Short mmCIF file of C-alpha atoms and ligand atoms in Angstrom, two decimals:
data_model
loop_
_atom_site.label_atom_id
_atom_site.label_comp_id
_atom_site.label_asym_id
_atom_site.label_seq_id
_atom_site.Cartn_x
_atom_site.Cartn_y
_atom_site.Cartn_z
CA UNK A 1 0.01 -0.02 0.01
CA UNK A 2 1.39 3.36 -0.93
CA UNK A 3 1.98 6.05 1.68
CA UNK A 4 -0.14 9.07 0.90
CA UNK A 5 0.92 11.26 3.78
CA UNK A 6 1.76 14.26 1.59
CA UNK A 7 3.20 17.35 3.33
CA UNK A 8 1.04 18.57 6.15
CA UNK A 9 -1.90 16.35 5.27
CA UNK A 10 -3.32 13.61 7.51
CA UNK A 11 -2.04 10.09 6.85
CA UNK A 12 -3.88 7.79 4.48
CA UNK A 13 -7.17 6.60 6.05
CA UNK A 14 -6.55 8.60 9.25
CA UNK A 15 -10.34 8.77 9.60
CA UNK A 16 -12.77 5.96 8.84
CA UNK A 17 -16.46 6.66 8.61
CA UNK A 18 -18.71 3.67 9.29
CA UNK A 19 -22.44 3.50 8.55
CA UNK A 20 -24.56 2.39 11.51
CA UNK A 21 -25.98 -0.51 9.55
CA UNK A 22 -22.58 -2.09 8.84
CA UNK A 23 -21.06 -1.34 12.25
CA UNK A 24 -21.10 -5.02 13.21
CA UNK A 25 -20.45 -6.46 9.76
CA UNK A 26 -17.55 -8.94 9.88
CA UNK A 27 -15.88 -7.22 6.92
CA UNK A 28 -16.07 -3.86 8.72
CA UNK A 29 -14.31 -5.41 11.73
CA UNK A 30 -11.59 -6.94 9.52
CA UNK A 31 -10.91 -3.67 7.80
CA UNK A 32 -10.90 -1.60 11.01
CA UNK A 33 -8.44 -4.05 12.54
CA UNK A 34 -5.90 -2.98 9.90
CA UNK A 35 -6.22 0.69 10.92
CA UNK A 36 -6.08 0.69 14.72
CA UNK A 37 -4.71 4.26 14.77
CA UNK A 38 -7.58 5.61 12.70
CA UNK A 39 -10.29 7.79 14.16
CA UNK A 40 -13.52 5.85 13.59
CA UNK A 41 -16.69 7.90 13.19
CA UNK A 42 -20.21 6.46 13.09
CA UNK A 43 -22.47 7.91 10.43
CA UNK A 44 -26.04 7.45 9.33
CA UNK A 45 -25.54 7.13 5.58
CA UNK A 46 -22.39 7.29 3.50
CA UNK A 47 -23.88 10.05 1.38
CA UNK A 48 -23.92 12.32 4.46
CA UNK A 49 -20.12 12.40 4.13
CA UNK A 50 -19.54 11.51 0.50
CA UNK A 51 -22.06 13.84 -1.08
CA UNK A 52 -21.53 16.95 1.05
CA UNK A 53 -21.53 20.07 -1.05
CA UNK A 54 -18.43 22.20 -1.74
CA UNK A 55 -15.82 19.43 -1.26
CA UNK A 56 -12.43 19.89 -2.87
CA UNK A 57 -11.67 16.65 -4.69
CA UNK A 58 -7.99 17.41 -5.31
CA UNK A 59 -7.27 18.39 -1.68
CA UNK A 60 -9.17 15.37 -0.38
CA UNK A 61 -7.22 13.09 -2.68
CA UNK A 62 -4.04 14.04 -0.83
CA UNK A 63 -5.40 12.63 2.39
CA UNK A 64 -8.13 10.16 1.49
CA UNK A 65 -10.49 8.96 4.16
CA UNK A 66 -12.27 5.65 4.13
CA UNK A 67 -16.02 5.16 4.26
CA UNK A 68 -17.50 1.71 5.03
CA UNK A 69 -21.09 1.41 3.88
CA UNK A 70 -23.83 -0.82 2.53
CA UNK A 71 -24.85 -0.67 -1.08
CA UNK A 72 -28.59 -0.51 -0.95
CA UNK A 73 -29.54 0.79 -4.36
CA UNK A 74 -28.91 -0.58 -7.81
CA UNK A 75 -26.15 -3.19 -7.84
CA UNK A 76 -25.59 -3.75 -11.56
CA UNK A 77 -25.44 -1.22 -14.37
CA UNK A 78 -25.40 -1.61 -18.13
CA UNK A 79 -22.00 -0.92 -19.68
CA UNK A 80 -21.57 2.59 -20.96
CA UNK A 81 -21.35 3.16 -24.72
CA UNK A 82 -17.78 4.52 -24.35
CA UNK A 83 -16.63 1.32 -22.65
CA UNK A 84 -15.75 -1.84 -24.56
CA UNK A 85 -17.81 -5.00 -24.40
CA UNK A 86 -15.16 -7.12 -26.21
CA UNK A 87 -17.87 -8.77 -28.24
CA UNK A 88 -19.75 -9.97 -25.17
CA UNK A 89 -23.50 -9.70 -24.90
CA UNK A 90 -25.11 -8.64 -21.62
CA UNK A 91 -22.32 -6.29 -20.68
CA UNK A 92 -22.73 -4.89 -17.17
CA UNK A 93 -20.55 -3.38 -14.52
CA UNK A 94 -20.85 -3.11 -10.77
CA UNK A 95 -19.46 -0.73 -8.22
CA UNK A 96 -18.42 -2.44 -5.02
CA UNK A 97 -16.03 0.40 -4.22
CA UNK A 98 -15.94 4.03 -5.29
CA UNK A 99 -12.76 6.00 -5.98
CA UNK A 100 -9.17 4.99 -6.28
CA UNK A 101 -5.94 5.39 -4.37
CA UNK A 102 -4.20 6.27 -7.65
CA UNK A 103 -4.44 9.78 -9.04
CA UNK A 104 -4.64 9.81 -12.82
CA UNK A 105 -5.26 13.37 -14.04
CA UNK A 106 -7.57 12.12 -16.81
CA UNK A 107 -9.59 9.81 -14.55
CA UNK A 108 -13.36 10.26 -15.02
CA UNK A 109 -13.94 9.59 -11.32
CA UNK A 110 -12.84 13.18 -10.73
CA UNK A 111 -15.77 14.32 -12.81
CA UNK A 112 -18.23 11.75 -11.55
CA UNK A 113 -17.96 11.85 -7.76
CA UNK A 114 -18.32 14.84 -5.44
CA UNK A 115 -15.69 13.43 -3.09
CA UNK A 116 -12.23 11.80 -3.39
CA UNK A 117 -12.74 9.65 -0.30
CA UNK A 118 -12.89 5.92 -0.81
CA UNK A 119 -16.10 4.06 -0.21
CA UNK A 120 -16.05 0.32 0.30
CA UNK A 121 -19.45 -1.36 0.22
CA UNK A 122 -18.96 -4.16 2.69
CA UNK A 123 -22.12 -6.05 1.74
CA UNK A 124 -20.45 -7.69 -1.30
CA UNK A 125 -22.63 -10.78 -0.87
CA UNK A 126 -25.71 -8.71 -1.74
CA UNK A 127 -24.10 -7.84 -5.06
CA UNK A 128 -23.32 -11.54 -5.55
CA UNK A 129 -27.00 -12.33 -4.88
CA UNK A 130 -28.09 -9.87 -7.62
CA UNK A 131 -25.61 -11.39 -10.04
CA UNK A 132 -26.96 -14.86 -9.26
CA UNK A 133 -30.49 -13.66 -9.84
CA UNK A 134 -29.52 -12.26 -13.22
CA UNK A 135 -27.69 -15.45 -14.14
CA UNK A 136 -30.96 -17.38 -13.77
CA UNK A 137 -32.16 -15.90 -17.05
CA UNK A 138 -29.04 -14.82 -18.96
CA UNK A 139 -25.27 -14.99 -19.21
CA UNK A 140 -23.36 -12.01 -17.94
CA UNK A 141 -20.13 -10.21 -18.82
CA UNK A 142 -19.42 -8.16 -15.71
CA UNK A 143 -16.67 -5.58 -15.12
CA UNK A 144 -16.09 -5.35 -11.42
CA UNK A 145 -13.30 -2.76 -11.21
CA UNK A 146 -14.46 0.27 -13.21
CA UNK A 147 -14.99 2.88 -10.52
CA UNK A 148 -11.91 1.94 -8.53
CA UNK A 149 -8.79 -0.22 -8.79
CA UNK A 150 -9.72 -3.30 -6.74
CA UNK A 151 -6.30 -4.89 -6.96
CA UNK A 152 -4.66 -1.75 -5.60
CA UNK A 153 -6.85 -2.07 -2.51
CA UNK A 154 -6.63 -5.85 -2.26
CA UNK A 155 -4.73 -5.72 1.01
CA UNK A 156 -7.54 -3.64 2.56
CA UNK A 157 -10.62 -5.36 1.22
CA UNK A 158 -9.67 -8.61 -0.54
CA UNK A 159 -12.34 -8.04 -3.16
CA UNK A 160 -10.43 -9.27 -6.21
CA UNK A 161 -9.98 -12.68 -4.51
CA UNK A 162 -13.61 -12.65 -3.38
CA UNK A 163 -14.85 -11.99 -6.92
CA UNK A 164 -12.53 -14.70 -8.24
CA UNK A 165 -13.98 -17.23 -5.73
CA UNK A 166 -17.50 -16.20 -6.69
CA UNK A 167 -16.72 -16.52 -10.41
CA UNK A 168 -15.23 -19.99 -9.84
CA UNK A 169 -18.67 -21.12 -8.65
CA UNK A 170 -20.48 -19.65 -11.67
CA UNK A 171 -18.27 -20.67 -14.54
CA UNK A 172 -21.04 -21.51 -17.01
CA UNK A 173 -22.81 -18.15 -17.23
CA UNK A 174 -20.52 -15.50 -15.75
CA UNK A 175 -17.38 -13.86 -17.11
CA UNK A 176 -15.77 -11.09 -15.09
CA UNK A 177 -13.09 -8.50 -15.90
CA UNK A 178 -10.85 -7.04 -13.19
CA UNK A 179 -9.12 -3.95 -14.58
CA UNK A 180 -6.01 -2.57 -12.91
CA UNK A 181 -2.91 -0.38 -13.09
CA UNK A 182 -1.56 -2.28 -10.12
CA UNK A 183 1.55 -4.48 -10.12
CA UNK A 184 0.51 -6.76 -7.29
CA UNK A 185 2.49 -9.88 -8.20
CA UNK A 186 1.79 -11.56 -4.87
CA UNK A 187 -1.89 -11.63 -5.71
CA UNK A 188 -1.19 -13.89 -8.67
CA UNK A 189 0.94 -16.17 -6.48
CA UNK A 190 -2.03 -16.63 -4.17
CA UNK A 191 -4.73 -17.30 -6.79
CA UNK A 192 -5.60 -20.05 -9.23
CA UNK A 193 -6.21 -19.13 -12.92
CA UNK A 194 -9.87 -19.41 -13.94
CA UNK A 195 -11.45 -19.65 -17.39
CA UNK A 196 -13.95 -16.86 -16.66
CA UNK A 197 -11.85 -14.23 -14.90
CA UNK A 198 -9.89 -11.80 -17.07
CA UNK A 199 -7.27 -9.54 -15.53
CA UNK A 200 -7.03 -6.39 -17.66
CA UNK A 201 -3.84 -4.39 -17.22
CA UNK A 202 -3.95 -0.77 -18.40
CA UNK A 203 -0.60 0.21 -19.87
CA UNK A 204 0.67 3.61 -20.86
CA UNK A 205 4.10 4.83 -22.05
CA UNK A 206 6.35 5.69 -19.11
CA UNK A 207 6.23 9.36 -20.00
CA UNK A 208 2.41 9.28 -19.68
CA UNK A 209 2.73 7.44 -16.34
CA UNK A 210 5.14 10.10 -15.03
CA UNK A 211 3.20 13.07 -16.27
CA UNK A 212 -0.40 12.02 -15.68
CA UNK A 213 -0.81 8.77 -13.70
CA UNK A 214 0.38 9.89 -10.29
CA UNK A 215 1.13 7.26 -7.62
CA UNK A 216 0.69 4.35 -10.03
CA UNK A 217 3.32 1.61 -10.59
CA UNK A 218 5.74 2.26 -13.48
CA UNK A 219 5.20 0.77 -16.91
CA UNK A 220 7.97 -1.80 -16.25
CA UNK A 221 6.37 -2.91 -13.00
CA UNK A 222 2.96 -3.36 -14.68
CA UNK A 223 4.50 -5.28 -17.57
CA UNK A 224 6.40 -7.52 -15.15
CA UNK A 225 3.20 -8.25 -13.23
CA UNK A 226 1.17 -8.97 -16.35
CA UNK A 227 3.97 -11.22 -17.64
CA UNK A 228 3.89 -13.16 -14.39
CA UNK A 229 0.13 -13.58 -14.64
CA UNK A 230 0.35 -14.72 -18.22
CA UNK A 231 3.02 -17.32 -17.54
CA UNK A 232 1.05 -18.62 -14.54
CA UNK A 233 -1.92 -19.28 -16.89
CA UNK A 234 -4.27 -16.39 -15.93
CA UNK A 235 -6.38 -14.79 -18.64
CA UNK A 236 -4.73 -11.47 -19.31
CA UNK A 237 -5.96 -8.54 -21.37
CA UNK A 238 -3.75 -5.53 -22.11
CA UNK A 239 -5.61 -2.24 -22.36
CA UNK A 240 -3.93 0.53 -24.34
CA UNK A 241 -6.89 2.62 -23.43
CA UNK A 242 -7.03 5.46 -22.81
CA UNK A 243 -4.26 6.54 -25.18
CA UNK A 244 -3.13 9.93 -23.99
CA UNK A 245 -1.64 12.56 -26.30
CA UNK A 246 1.92 13.65 -25.50
CA UNK A 247 4.42 15.27 -27.87
CA UNK A 248 6.12 12.54 -30.02
CA UNK A 249 3.35 10.13 -28.98
CA UNK A 250 4.22 7.87 -31.93
CA UNK A 251 7.72 7.21 -30.56
CA UNK A 252 6.50 6.71 -26.97
CA UNK A 253 3.79 4.26 -27.91
CA UNK A 254 6.10 2.36 -30.27
CA UNK A 255 8.75 2.04 -27.55
CA UNK A 256 6.10 0.86 -25.07
CA UNK A 257 4.97 -1.92 -27.43
CA UNK A 258 8.53 -3.07 -27.98
CA UNK A 259 9.03 -3.19 -24.24
CA UNK A 260 5.73 -5.06 -23.69
CA UNK A 261 6.34 -7.74 -26.29
CA UNK A 262 9.97 -8.27 -25.36
CA UNK A 263 8.62 -9.59 -22.03
CA UNK A 264 5.11 -10.86 -22.71
CA UNK A 265 4.29 -13.68 -25.11
CA UNK A 266 1.55 -12.20 -27.31
CA UNK A 267 0.30 -15.70 -28.18
CA UNK A 268 -0.75 -16.21 -24.60
CA UNK A 269 -2.69 -12.95 -24.24
CA UNK A 270 -6.47 -13.19 -24.22
CA UNK A 271 -6.78 -9.95 -26.21
CA UNK A 272 -5.79 -6.29 -26.27
CA UNK A 273 -7.83 -3.12 -26.45
CA UNK A 274 -7.12 0.24 -28.04
CA UNK A 275 -8.93 3.49 -27.46
CA UNK A 276 -7.96 7.16 -27.29
CA UNK A 277 -9.13 9.27 -24.39
CA UNK A 278 -12.83 10.18 -24.45
CA UNK A 279 -15.08 11.50 -21.73
CA UNK A 280 -18.55 12.91 -21.11
CA UNK A 281 -18.80 16.67 -21.45
CA UNK A 282 -20.19 17.08 -17.93
CA UNK A 283 -17.33 15.15 -16.33
CA UNK A 284 -14.66 17.11 -18.27
CA UNK A 285 -16.16 20.39 -17.17
CA UNK A 286 -15.68 19.41 -13.51
CA UNK A 287 -12.25 17.95 -14.09
CA UNK A 288 -11.08 21.18 -15.72
CA UNK A 289 -12.29 23.19 -12.78
CA UNK A 290 -10.37 20.95 -10.39
CA UNK A 291 -7.18 20.80 -12.46
CA UNK A 292 -6.59 24.16 -14.08
CA UNK A 293 -2.98 23.27 -15.01
CA UNK A 294 -3.49 19.80 -16.35
CA UNK A 295 -2.49 19.37 -20.01
CA UNK A 296 -4.38 16.05 -20.02
CA UNK A 297 -7.77 17.62 -19.42
CA UNK A 298 -7.19 21.02 -21.07
CA UNK A 299 -6.41 19.60 -24.47
CA UNK A 300 -8.68 21.31 -27.10
CA UNK A 301 -10.95 18.30 -27.53
CA UNK A 302 -13.73 17.93 -30.04
CA UNK A 303 -17.31 17.61 -28.80
CA UNK A 304 -19.49 14.90 -30.22
CA UNK A 305 -22.89 13.68 -29.00
CA UNK A 306 -22.26 14.63 -25.36
CA UNK A 307 -18.67 13.35 -25.29
CA UNK A 308 -15.26 14.94 -25.85
CA UNK A 309 -12.48 13.22 -27.73
CA UNK A 310 -9.30 14.23 -29.53
CA UNK A 311 -9.92 15.99 -32.85
CA UNK A 312 -11.09 13.33 -35.31
CA UNK A 313 -7.90 13.30 -37.42
CA UNK A 314 -5.61 12.92 -34.38
CA UNK A 315 -7.89 10.38 -32.73
CA UNK A 316 -7.93 8.21 -35.84
CA UNK A 317 -4.21 8.57 -36.37
CA UNK A 318 -3.41 7.56 -32.76
CA UNK A 319 -5.74 4.55 -32.76
CA UNK A 320 -4.74 3.46 -36.28
CA UNK A 321 -1.04 3.68 -35.62
CA UNK A 322 -1.25 1.62 -32.44
CA UNK A 323 -3.60 -0.95 -33.99
CA UNK A 324 -1.28 -1.33 -36.97
CA UNK A 325 1.66 -1.93 -34.70
CA UNK A 326 -0.32 -4.41 -32.58
CA UNK A 327 -1.10 -6.42 -35.74
CA UNK A 328 2.56 -7.34 -35.87
CA UNK A 329 1.98 -9.32 -32.69
CA UNK A 330 -1.67 -10.40 -32.61
CA UNK A 331 -4.37 -11.25 -35.14
CA UNK A 332 -7.17 -8.78 -35.76
CA UNK A 333 -9.62 -11.04 -33.96
CA UNK A 334 -7.85 -10.34 -30.64
CA UNK A 335 -7.48 -6.56 -31.08
CA UNK A 336 -10.49 -4.54 -29.99
CA UNK A 337 -10.86 -0.93 -30.97
CA UNK A 338 -13.34 0.91 -28.76
CA UNK A 339 -15.37 2.69 -31.45
CA UNK A 340 -15.88 -0.54 -33.29
CA UNK A 341 -17.31 -2.10 -30.20
S1 LIG B 1 -6.07 3.81 -11.92
FE1 LIG B 1 -7.99 3.95 -13.05
S2 LIG B 1 -9.55 4.33 -11.49
FE2 LIG B 1 -7.55 4.74 -10.54
S3 LIG B 1 -7.18 6.97 -10.76
FE3 LIG B 1 -6.25 5.93 -12.53
S4 LIG B 1 -7.82 5.93 -14.14
FE4 LIG B 1 -8.85 6.34 -12.20
#
C-alpha cells in the first residue's frame, strides 16, 4: 500500500467513517483491525459524508479517508457506450467500491464523484446475490473494477480474490473482468487461474505514467506483473486505453509496445484493447475546474454527442497507428478498438 501522507496532510485513512448498519459487519471489523490508529466515526448514511456540497476533490485526494457502507440501491449497471464489451453480450458493470488510491489526471472519477474519499461497500454478498439472480435468465459479462482499482486495494478489502472465488462457482454463465494499473505480483501467487476471470492491465508509455498517472506503478512494473500472470496461466488482457496525447506520442507508444512484447508472449494474451481518451462533457467540465494546470484535461478536444475526444484526425491517427503496430503481434480477432465495439 502506498503512503499518501503528503506534506502537512493527515495520513492515508486517518479517519474511517462507518455506517450504523454495517457497524457489526464482519468485513467492517476486519478492515478496521488494519487501521487501529484511525479515528472511527459512526455515520447514518455514506452520502452524508460523500455527497456533502463544496468538497475539494484534489485536496481530499491528498489525504483520502475511508467510508464503510452498505450498497442499498442498484447493484448492476449496463456498460456505458464509451466502454468496450469485447464482443460480449449482456455487458454490465458493478461498483463495490468508489474512488481510487491512484491519481490519474484524466480519470473520469474526478468528474463523476463529489468526493475523493474511498467508499467500500462491505455487503459484497448482496451484489453476488443480484448477479446470481440475473444469471438465472441470462449470461453475464461483468466488469467489477471500473470505478476503482480493486487490486490496488486488495490488502484492505480482498475483493479481487472474493470476486474470483465467486466466479469460480459460476463458470457456466458468468465472465468477469478485473481492470487494474496495479503491479501486485503476490496476488497472482495466491490465486488459481480461472477460465472466466480476465485480468485487464492498463498500460501507458512511461512518459504518460510520469506526467499524468500519479502514484501508479511504473510501466515496467505493470508489464512484469502482467507477464507473471500470463506465464502462470491467468487470462490477461492488455488495455492501451485510454491513449493519452503527449508530444512525440508515436515514438513513446512504439517504444512501449517493444518493451511489452519483449517480455510478454503475445500468443498467450487473451486480447488487447485500443482507445484514445474520451469522456462525457459534464465530467470534463468538473475535471477542468479541479485541475486548471493539467495538459491532459485542457487539451482542445472535439465535442461529439455529449462526449469529448481528440480532434477526429488525431484520434484516428493515434488509434490506427497503435492498432497497426499491434497487428505485428496479434491477429485482428484479438485486437479490440473501442469505437468498433
Ligand atoms: S487507476 Fe483507473 S480508477 Fe484509478 S485513478 Fe487511474 S484511471 Fe482512475
